[in-house]
Amino acid sequence: MTSAERLSRIYRRLGLVEATPETVFLHGDVVVVDAGWVFDESLIKALAERPGVALVDETGRIVALNVAAAQARAAIVRLDTGEDVTAFAFTRLTALELGSAYNSALRKREPPVLERLTPETVDAVEKRLFQGSYKGVTDLVTKYVWPAPARVVTRWCALAKMTPNQVTLIGFLLVLAAFGLFWTGHYGWGLVCAWIMTFLDTVDGKLARVTLTSSKWGNVFDHGIDLVHPPFWWWAWFVGLGALGLTLPHPLLLLAIVVGGYVLQRVEEGIFLALFKVEVHAWRPFDSFFRLITARRNPNLILLTLAVLAGRPDVGFTAMAVWTAICLVIHAVQILQALAAPKGAVVSWLSR
């Protein structure tokens, strides 16, 4: 999309009224933006709340400002013609000064996007926007394997005018397909469906963020599927072992650890967030590292895939149960350590 179209979407999402050439500015404040630049949504939001502030690029050039209505028309003309607009802004702030390097929603530290858009910089800007849409603290597959192909597929989806919800729906159908294949012991094809689903789970979120088309329903649909489906997959895997005539030592105990352990881990994460207002995996560097391998869907799928390649899906299930139990204990220790920490000490290391 053009920068102007992107800005229009940002304005609508923030509840700002977009001006037209015929607009008469009578009262209030006006956010004047140079559409030759691509802005992080957080920068426009912060600027709208700061009358008399100008946003400058790394060279000190003003690229957006919040001015009183009476000055808006003159500021627009001067910004458009490249004239000096410093008289309209009392305070000049860089992107880092106006915004924040720490994004709590994506659990990462990264400067807000502020990029000049020209025919020569399109690819670099697209790459920067995609990078900015990626979570910083996540599992090792999502962090290290999916980014390059996900950027390509996200761009294809954007060009094809696919919505994030359409991508999520395809992922949901693959969830059902993997469940059925695991249930009947067809682990190879089930893993193919499962891994494609995990890839699309990366794509739909990035597509929503880079095209500014996220919605409350889409967020519930996507995260609801992510939260609910893993224990059903593990249950189906357990049933599939019986279909193949494979047995486990203490089968019901292992099933209880795998399914119940997944639920209890999510409860532990919720308890930590409720008590300390910070994600457990964003607290300390170790906690962020541990998120790479903790017994969530993707790390568990690695264990199961390796087991199937070795011809022992039963061993894979046992290994998943053991790792789930270990992770359950580690999360409990994290809560106890946070409770023992001095008041106010439990903050994300990424925000410091």
PDB file of C-alpha atoms in Angstrom, residues 2 10 33 41 55 57 69 80 92 112 122 128 140 148 163 165 175 177 183 193 211 228 256 273 314 324 331-332:
ATOM      1  CA  THR A   2       1.051   3.606  -0.333  1.00  0.00           C
ATOM      2  CA  ILE A  10      -3.598   4.267  11.247  1.00  0.00           C
ATOM      3  CA  VAL A  33       2.230  14.117   8.701  1.00  0.00           C
ATOM      4  CA  GLU A  41       1.400   3.326  14.522  1.00  0.00           C
ATOM      5  CA  LEU A  55       8.698  14.308  15.228  1.00  0.00           C
ATOM      6  CA  ASP A  57      14.145  12.015  11.617  1.00  0.00           C
ATOM      7  CA  ALA A  69      -6.066  24.120  14.465  1.00  0.00           C
ATOM      8  CA  ASP A  80       4.483  20.037   1.708  1.00  0.00           C
ATOM      9  CA  ARG A  92      11.362  18.372  18.729  1.00  0.00           C
ATOM     10  CA  PRO A 112       9.669   2.350  16.345  1.00  0.00           C
ATOM     11  CA  VAL A 122      10.600   0.011  -0.820  1.00  0.00           C
ATOM     12  CA  ARG A 128      11.748  -3.254   8.361  1.00  0.00           C
ATOM     13  CA  LEU A 140      13.041 -21.361  18.498  1.00  0.00           C
ATOM     14  CA  ALA A 148      12.464 -15.657   5.973  1.00  0.00           C
ATOM     15  CA  THR A 163      -7.246 -11.194   5.197  1.00  0.00           C
ATOM     16  CA  ASN A 165      -8.771 -14.266   9.306  1.00  0.00           C
ATOM     17  CA  VAL A 175      -5.614 -28.256  13.026  1.00  0.00           C
ATOM     18  CA  ALA A 177      -6.744 -32.488   9.722  1.00  0.00           C
ATOM     19  CA  TRP A 183      -5.880 -40.139  15.952  1.00  0.00           C
ATOM     20  CA  CYS A 193      -0.404 -30.571   8.444  1.00  0.00           C
ATOM     21  CA  THR A 211      -1.338  -4.305   6.814  1.00  0.00           C
ATOM     22  CA  VAL A 228      -6.958 -24.716  22.811  1.00  0.00           C
ATOM     23  CA  ALA A 256      -2.250 -36.809  32.311  1.00  0.00           C
ATOM     24  CA  LEU A 273       1.135 -12.137  34.756  1.00  0.00           C
ATOM     25  CA  ASP A 314       5.789 -43.869  21.385  1.00  0.00           C
ATOM     26  CA  THR A 324       6.473 -31.127  30.121  1.00  0.00           C
ATOM     27  CA  HIS A 331       7.666 -22.368  35.875  1.00  0.00           C
ATOM     28  CA  ALA A 332       6.749 -23.015  39.502  1.00  0.00           C
TER      29      ALA A 332
END
